[in-house]
PDB file of C-alpha atoms in Angstrom:
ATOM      1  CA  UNK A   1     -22.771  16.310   2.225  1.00 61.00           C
ATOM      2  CA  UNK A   2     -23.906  13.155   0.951  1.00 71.00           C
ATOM      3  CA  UNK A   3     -27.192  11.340   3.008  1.00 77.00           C
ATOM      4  CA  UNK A   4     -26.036   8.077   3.978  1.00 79.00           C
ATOM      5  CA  UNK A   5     -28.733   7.078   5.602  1.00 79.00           C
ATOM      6  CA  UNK A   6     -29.929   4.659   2.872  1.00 78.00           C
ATOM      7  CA  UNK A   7     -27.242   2.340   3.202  1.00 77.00           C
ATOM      8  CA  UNK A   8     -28.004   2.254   7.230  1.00 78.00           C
ATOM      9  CA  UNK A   9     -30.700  -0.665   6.930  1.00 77.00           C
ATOM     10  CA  UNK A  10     -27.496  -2.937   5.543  1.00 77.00           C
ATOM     11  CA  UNK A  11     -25.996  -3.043   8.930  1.00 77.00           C
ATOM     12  CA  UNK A  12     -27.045  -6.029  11.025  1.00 79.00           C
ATOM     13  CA  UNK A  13     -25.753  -7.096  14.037  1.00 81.00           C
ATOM     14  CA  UNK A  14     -23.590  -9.571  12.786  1.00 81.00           C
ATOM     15  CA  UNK A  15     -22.186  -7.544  10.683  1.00 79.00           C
ATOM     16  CA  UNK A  16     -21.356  -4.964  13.248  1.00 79.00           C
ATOM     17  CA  UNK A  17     -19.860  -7.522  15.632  1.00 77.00           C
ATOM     18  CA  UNK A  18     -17.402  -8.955  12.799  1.00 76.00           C
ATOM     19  CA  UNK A  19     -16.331  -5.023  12.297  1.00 77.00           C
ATOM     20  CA  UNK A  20     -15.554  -4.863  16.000  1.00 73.00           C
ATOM     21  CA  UNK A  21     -13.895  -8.250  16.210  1.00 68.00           C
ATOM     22  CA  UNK A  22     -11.724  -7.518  13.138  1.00 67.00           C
ATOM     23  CA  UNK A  23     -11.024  -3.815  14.515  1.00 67.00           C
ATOM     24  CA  UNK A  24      -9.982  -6.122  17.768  1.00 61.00           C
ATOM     25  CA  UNK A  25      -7.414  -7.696  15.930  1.00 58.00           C
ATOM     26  CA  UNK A  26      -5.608  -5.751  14.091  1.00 63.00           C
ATOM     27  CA  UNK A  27      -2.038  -4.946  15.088  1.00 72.00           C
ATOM     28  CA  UNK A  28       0.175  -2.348  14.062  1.00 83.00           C
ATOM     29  CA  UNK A  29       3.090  -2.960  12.377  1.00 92.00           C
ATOM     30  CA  UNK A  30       6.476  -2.109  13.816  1.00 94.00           C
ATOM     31  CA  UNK A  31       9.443  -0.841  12.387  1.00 95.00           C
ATOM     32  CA  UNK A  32      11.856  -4.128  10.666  1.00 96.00           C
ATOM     33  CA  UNK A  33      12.860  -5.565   8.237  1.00 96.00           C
ATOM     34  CA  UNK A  34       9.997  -7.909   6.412  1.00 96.00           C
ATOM     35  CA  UNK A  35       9.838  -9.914   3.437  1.00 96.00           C
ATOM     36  CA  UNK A  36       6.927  -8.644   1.540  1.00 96.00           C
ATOM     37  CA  UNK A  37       5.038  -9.608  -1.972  1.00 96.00           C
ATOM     38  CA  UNK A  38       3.952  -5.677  -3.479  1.00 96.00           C
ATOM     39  CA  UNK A  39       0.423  -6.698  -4.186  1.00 95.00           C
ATOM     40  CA  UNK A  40      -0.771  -2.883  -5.691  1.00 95.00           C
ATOM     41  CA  UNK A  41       1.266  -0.292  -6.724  1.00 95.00           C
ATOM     42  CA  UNK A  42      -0.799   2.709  -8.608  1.00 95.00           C
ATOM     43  CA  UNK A  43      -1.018   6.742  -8.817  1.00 95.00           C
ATOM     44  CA  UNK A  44      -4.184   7.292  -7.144  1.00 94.00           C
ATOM     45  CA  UNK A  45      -5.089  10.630  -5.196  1.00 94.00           C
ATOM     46  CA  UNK A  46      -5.248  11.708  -1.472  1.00 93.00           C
ATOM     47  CA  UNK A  47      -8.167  13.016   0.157  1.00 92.00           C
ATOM     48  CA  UNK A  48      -7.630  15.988  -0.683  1.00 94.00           C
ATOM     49  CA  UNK A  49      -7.285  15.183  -4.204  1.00 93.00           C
ATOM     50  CA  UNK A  50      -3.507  15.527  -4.642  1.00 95.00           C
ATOM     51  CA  UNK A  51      -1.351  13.011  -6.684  1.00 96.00           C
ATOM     52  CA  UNK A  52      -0.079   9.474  -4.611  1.00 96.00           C
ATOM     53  CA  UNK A  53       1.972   6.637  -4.874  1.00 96.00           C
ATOM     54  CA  UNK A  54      -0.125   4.127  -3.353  1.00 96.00           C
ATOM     55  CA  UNK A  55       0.992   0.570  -2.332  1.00 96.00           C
ATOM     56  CA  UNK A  56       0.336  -2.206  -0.759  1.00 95.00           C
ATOM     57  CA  UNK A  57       2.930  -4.919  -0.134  1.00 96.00           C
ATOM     58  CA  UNK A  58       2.276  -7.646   2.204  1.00 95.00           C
ATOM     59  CA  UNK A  59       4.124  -9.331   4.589  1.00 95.00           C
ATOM     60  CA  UNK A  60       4.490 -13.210   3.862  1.00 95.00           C
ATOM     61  CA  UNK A  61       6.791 -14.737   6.743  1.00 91.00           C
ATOM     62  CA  UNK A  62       7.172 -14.928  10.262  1.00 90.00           C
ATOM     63  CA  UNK A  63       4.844 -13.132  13.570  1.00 91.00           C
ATOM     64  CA  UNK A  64       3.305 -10.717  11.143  1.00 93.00           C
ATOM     65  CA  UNK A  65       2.551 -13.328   8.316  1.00 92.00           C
ATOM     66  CA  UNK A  66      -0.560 -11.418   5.662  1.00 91.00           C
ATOM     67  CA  UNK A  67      -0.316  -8.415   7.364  1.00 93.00           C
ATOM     68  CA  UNK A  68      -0.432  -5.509   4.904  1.00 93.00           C
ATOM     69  CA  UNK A  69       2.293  -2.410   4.806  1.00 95.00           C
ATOM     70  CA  UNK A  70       0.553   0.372   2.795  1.00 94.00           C
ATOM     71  CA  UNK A  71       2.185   3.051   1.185  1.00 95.00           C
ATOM     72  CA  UNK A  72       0.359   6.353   0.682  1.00 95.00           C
ATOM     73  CA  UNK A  73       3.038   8.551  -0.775  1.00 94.00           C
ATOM     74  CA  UNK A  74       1.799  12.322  -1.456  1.00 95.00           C
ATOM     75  CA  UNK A  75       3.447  13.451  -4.215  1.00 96.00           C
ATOM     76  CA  UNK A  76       3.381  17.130  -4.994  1.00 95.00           C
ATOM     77  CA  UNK A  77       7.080  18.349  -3.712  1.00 95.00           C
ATOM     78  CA  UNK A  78      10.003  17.433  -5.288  1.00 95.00           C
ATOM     79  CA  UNK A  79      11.507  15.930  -1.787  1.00 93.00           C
ATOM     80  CA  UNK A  80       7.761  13.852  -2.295  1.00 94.00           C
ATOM     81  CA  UNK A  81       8.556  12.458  -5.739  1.00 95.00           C
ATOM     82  CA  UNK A  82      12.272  11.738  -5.132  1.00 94.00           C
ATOM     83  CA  UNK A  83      10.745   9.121  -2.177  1.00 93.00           C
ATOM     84  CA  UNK A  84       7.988   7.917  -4.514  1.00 95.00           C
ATOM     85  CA  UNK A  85      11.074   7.387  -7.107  1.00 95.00           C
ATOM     86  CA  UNK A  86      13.254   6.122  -4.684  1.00 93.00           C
ATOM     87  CA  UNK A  87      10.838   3.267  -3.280  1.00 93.00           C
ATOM     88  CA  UNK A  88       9.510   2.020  -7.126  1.00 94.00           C
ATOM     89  CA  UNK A  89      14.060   1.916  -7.399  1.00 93.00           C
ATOM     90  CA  UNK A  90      14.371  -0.606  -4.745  1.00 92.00           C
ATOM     91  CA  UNK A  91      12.035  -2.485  -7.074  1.00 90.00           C
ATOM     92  CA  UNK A  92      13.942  -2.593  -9.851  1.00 83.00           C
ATOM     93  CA  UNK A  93      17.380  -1.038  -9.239  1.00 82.00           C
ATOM     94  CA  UNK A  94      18.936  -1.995 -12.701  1.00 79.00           C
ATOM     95  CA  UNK A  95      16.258  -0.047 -14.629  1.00 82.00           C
ATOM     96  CA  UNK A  96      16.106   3.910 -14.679  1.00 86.00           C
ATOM     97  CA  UNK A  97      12.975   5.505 -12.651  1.00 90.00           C
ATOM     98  CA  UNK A  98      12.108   8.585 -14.595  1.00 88.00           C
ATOM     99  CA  UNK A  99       9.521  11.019 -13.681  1.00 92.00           C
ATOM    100  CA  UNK A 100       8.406  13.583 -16.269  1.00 94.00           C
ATOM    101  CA  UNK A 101       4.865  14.180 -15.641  1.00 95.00           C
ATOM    102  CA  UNK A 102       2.092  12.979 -13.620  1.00 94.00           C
ATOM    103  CA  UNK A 103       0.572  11.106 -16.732  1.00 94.00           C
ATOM    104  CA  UNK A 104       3.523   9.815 -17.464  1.00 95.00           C
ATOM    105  CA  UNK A 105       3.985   8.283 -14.180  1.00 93.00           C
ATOM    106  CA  UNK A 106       0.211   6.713 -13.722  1.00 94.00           C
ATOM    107  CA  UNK A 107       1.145   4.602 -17.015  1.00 93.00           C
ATOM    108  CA  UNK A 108       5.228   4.318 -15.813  1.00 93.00           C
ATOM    109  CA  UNK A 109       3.339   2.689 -12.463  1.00 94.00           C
ATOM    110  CA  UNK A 110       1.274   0.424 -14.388  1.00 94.00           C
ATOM    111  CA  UNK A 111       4.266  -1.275 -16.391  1.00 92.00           C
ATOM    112  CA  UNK A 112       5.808  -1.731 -12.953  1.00 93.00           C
ATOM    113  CA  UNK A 113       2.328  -2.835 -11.231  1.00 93.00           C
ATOM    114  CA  UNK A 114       2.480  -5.589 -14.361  1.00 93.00           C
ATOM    115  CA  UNK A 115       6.006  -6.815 -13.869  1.00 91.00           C
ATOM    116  CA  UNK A 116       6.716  -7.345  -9.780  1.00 93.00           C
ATOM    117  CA  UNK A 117       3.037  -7.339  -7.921  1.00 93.00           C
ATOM    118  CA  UNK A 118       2.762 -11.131  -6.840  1.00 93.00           C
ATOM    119  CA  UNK A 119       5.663 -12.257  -8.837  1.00 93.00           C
ATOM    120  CA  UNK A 120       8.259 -12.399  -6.205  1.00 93.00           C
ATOM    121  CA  UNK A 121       8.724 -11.270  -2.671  1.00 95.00           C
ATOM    122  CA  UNK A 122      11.435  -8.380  -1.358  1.00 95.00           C
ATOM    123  CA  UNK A 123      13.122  -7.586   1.764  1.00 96.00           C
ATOM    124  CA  UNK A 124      11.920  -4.496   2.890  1.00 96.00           C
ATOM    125  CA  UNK A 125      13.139  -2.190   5.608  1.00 96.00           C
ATOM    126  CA  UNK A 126      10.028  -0.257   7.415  1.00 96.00           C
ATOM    127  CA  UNK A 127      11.183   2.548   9.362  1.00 95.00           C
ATOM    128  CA  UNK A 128      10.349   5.759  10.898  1.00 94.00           C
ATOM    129  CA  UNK A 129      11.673   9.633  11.178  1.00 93.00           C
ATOM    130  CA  UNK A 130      10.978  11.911  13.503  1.00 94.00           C
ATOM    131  CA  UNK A 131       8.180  14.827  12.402  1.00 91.00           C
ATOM    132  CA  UNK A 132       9.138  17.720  13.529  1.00 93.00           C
ATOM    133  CA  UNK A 133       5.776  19.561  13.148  1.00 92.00           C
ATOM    134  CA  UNK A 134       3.997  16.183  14.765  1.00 93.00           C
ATOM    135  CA  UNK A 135       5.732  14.135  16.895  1.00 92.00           C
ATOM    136  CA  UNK A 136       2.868  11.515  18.089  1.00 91.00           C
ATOM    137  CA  UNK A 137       2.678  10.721  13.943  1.00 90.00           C
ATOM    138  CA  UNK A 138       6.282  10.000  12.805  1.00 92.00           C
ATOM    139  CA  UNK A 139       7.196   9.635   9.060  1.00 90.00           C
ATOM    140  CA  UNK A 140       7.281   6.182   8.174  1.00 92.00           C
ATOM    141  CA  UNK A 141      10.276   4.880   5.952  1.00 94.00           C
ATOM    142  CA  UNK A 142      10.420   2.365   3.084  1.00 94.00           C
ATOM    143  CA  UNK A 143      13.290   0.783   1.873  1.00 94.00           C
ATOM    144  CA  UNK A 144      13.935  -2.552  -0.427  1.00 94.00           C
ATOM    145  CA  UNK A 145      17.104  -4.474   0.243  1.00 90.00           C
ATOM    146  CA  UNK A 146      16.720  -6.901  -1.877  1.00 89.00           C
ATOM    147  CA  UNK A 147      14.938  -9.289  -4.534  1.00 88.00           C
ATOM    148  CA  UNK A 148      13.171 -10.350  -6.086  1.00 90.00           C
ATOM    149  CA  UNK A 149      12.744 -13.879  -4.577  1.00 92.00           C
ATOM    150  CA  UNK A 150      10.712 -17.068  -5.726  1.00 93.00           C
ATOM    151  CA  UNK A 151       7.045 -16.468  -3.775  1.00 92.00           C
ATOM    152  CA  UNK A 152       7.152 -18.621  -0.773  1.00 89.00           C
ATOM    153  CA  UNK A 153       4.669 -21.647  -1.083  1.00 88.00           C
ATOM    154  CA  UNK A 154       2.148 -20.690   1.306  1.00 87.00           C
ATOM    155  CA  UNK A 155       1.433 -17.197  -0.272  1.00 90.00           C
ATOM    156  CA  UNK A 156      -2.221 -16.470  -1.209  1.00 88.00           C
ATOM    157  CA  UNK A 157      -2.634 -13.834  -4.448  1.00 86.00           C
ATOM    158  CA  UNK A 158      -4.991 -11.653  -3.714  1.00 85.00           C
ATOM    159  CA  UNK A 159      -8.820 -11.981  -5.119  1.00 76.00           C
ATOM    160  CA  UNK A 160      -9.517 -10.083  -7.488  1.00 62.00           C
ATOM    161  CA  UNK A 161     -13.201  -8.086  -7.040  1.00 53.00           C
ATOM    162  CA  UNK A 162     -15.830  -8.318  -9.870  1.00 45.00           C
ATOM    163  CA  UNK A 163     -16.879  -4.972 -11.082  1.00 50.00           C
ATOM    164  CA  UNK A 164     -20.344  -6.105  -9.833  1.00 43.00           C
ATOM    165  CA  UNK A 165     -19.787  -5.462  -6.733  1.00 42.00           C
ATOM    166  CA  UNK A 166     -21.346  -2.167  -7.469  1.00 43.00           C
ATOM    167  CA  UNK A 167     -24.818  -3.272  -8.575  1.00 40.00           C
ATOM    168  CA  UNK A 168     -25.351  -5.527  -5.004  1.00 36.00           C
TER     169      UNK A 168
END
């Protein structure tokens, strides 16, 4: 295991109190329909390094306004990657979703990533199933109705990190 410990002497009490005020805030999202903006949408990997749509698509009207739906997909069974496919569809349901590889995909993602993330915003349906083997942690659902629609005037882009970050 790593030692962490370093990193320890960063922590001030300011710092800690913002953490607790922001954990404080946050509110979970229920299930609805949203308009959203898809800020992110990449092949990235789980924790336990298997392939994953990942997504982040943020909410940009109403009680909920700049909260954040994420999407963490696992994709390694073929019921996994037809709901991957399925989502990236309701995206773009005139063009064909193909899935050959893994590779493939990752650079498939990317052309997608470049054509709808904070050009428009969708009307998304978030859900949940039942699951069976865990029923406190239900499957949550993700389904576009429609768009894309002009980016309502009081929507923010993202800001975009510097790669510096990493030398502070």
């Amino acid at each position: 295991m790593e030692d962490w410990t370093q990193f320890d002497n960063m922590l001030d009490e300011e710092t800690m109190n913002k953490v607790n005020e922001l954990d404080a805030g946050r509110r979970e999202i229920p299930p609805g329909k949203y308009e959203v903006v898809p800020e992110q949408i990449e092949l990235s990997k789980s924790k336990k390094g298997n392939p994953m749509l990942v997504a982040r698509l943020r909410i940009v009207h109403g009680e909920l306004n700049k909260s954040i739906i994420f999407v963490n997909q696992v994709m390694t069974t073929s019921f996994q990657i037809h709901k991957a496919k399925e989502l990236i569809k309701g995206l773009n349901p005139s063009s064909p979703v193909k899935f050959e590889s893994y590779s493939q995909w990752a650079i498939y993602l990317m052309g997608v990533a470049e054509e709808v993330c904070c050009k428009g915003s969708y009307v998304l349906e978030y859900g949940e199933e039942p699951n069976k083997n865990d029923p406190e942690n239900p499957y949550k659902t993700y389904k576009f109705e429609s768009g894309p629609y002009q980016l309502p005037d009081t929507y923010e882009p993202p800001k975009v990190k510097s790669d510096n970050w990493k030398e502070q």
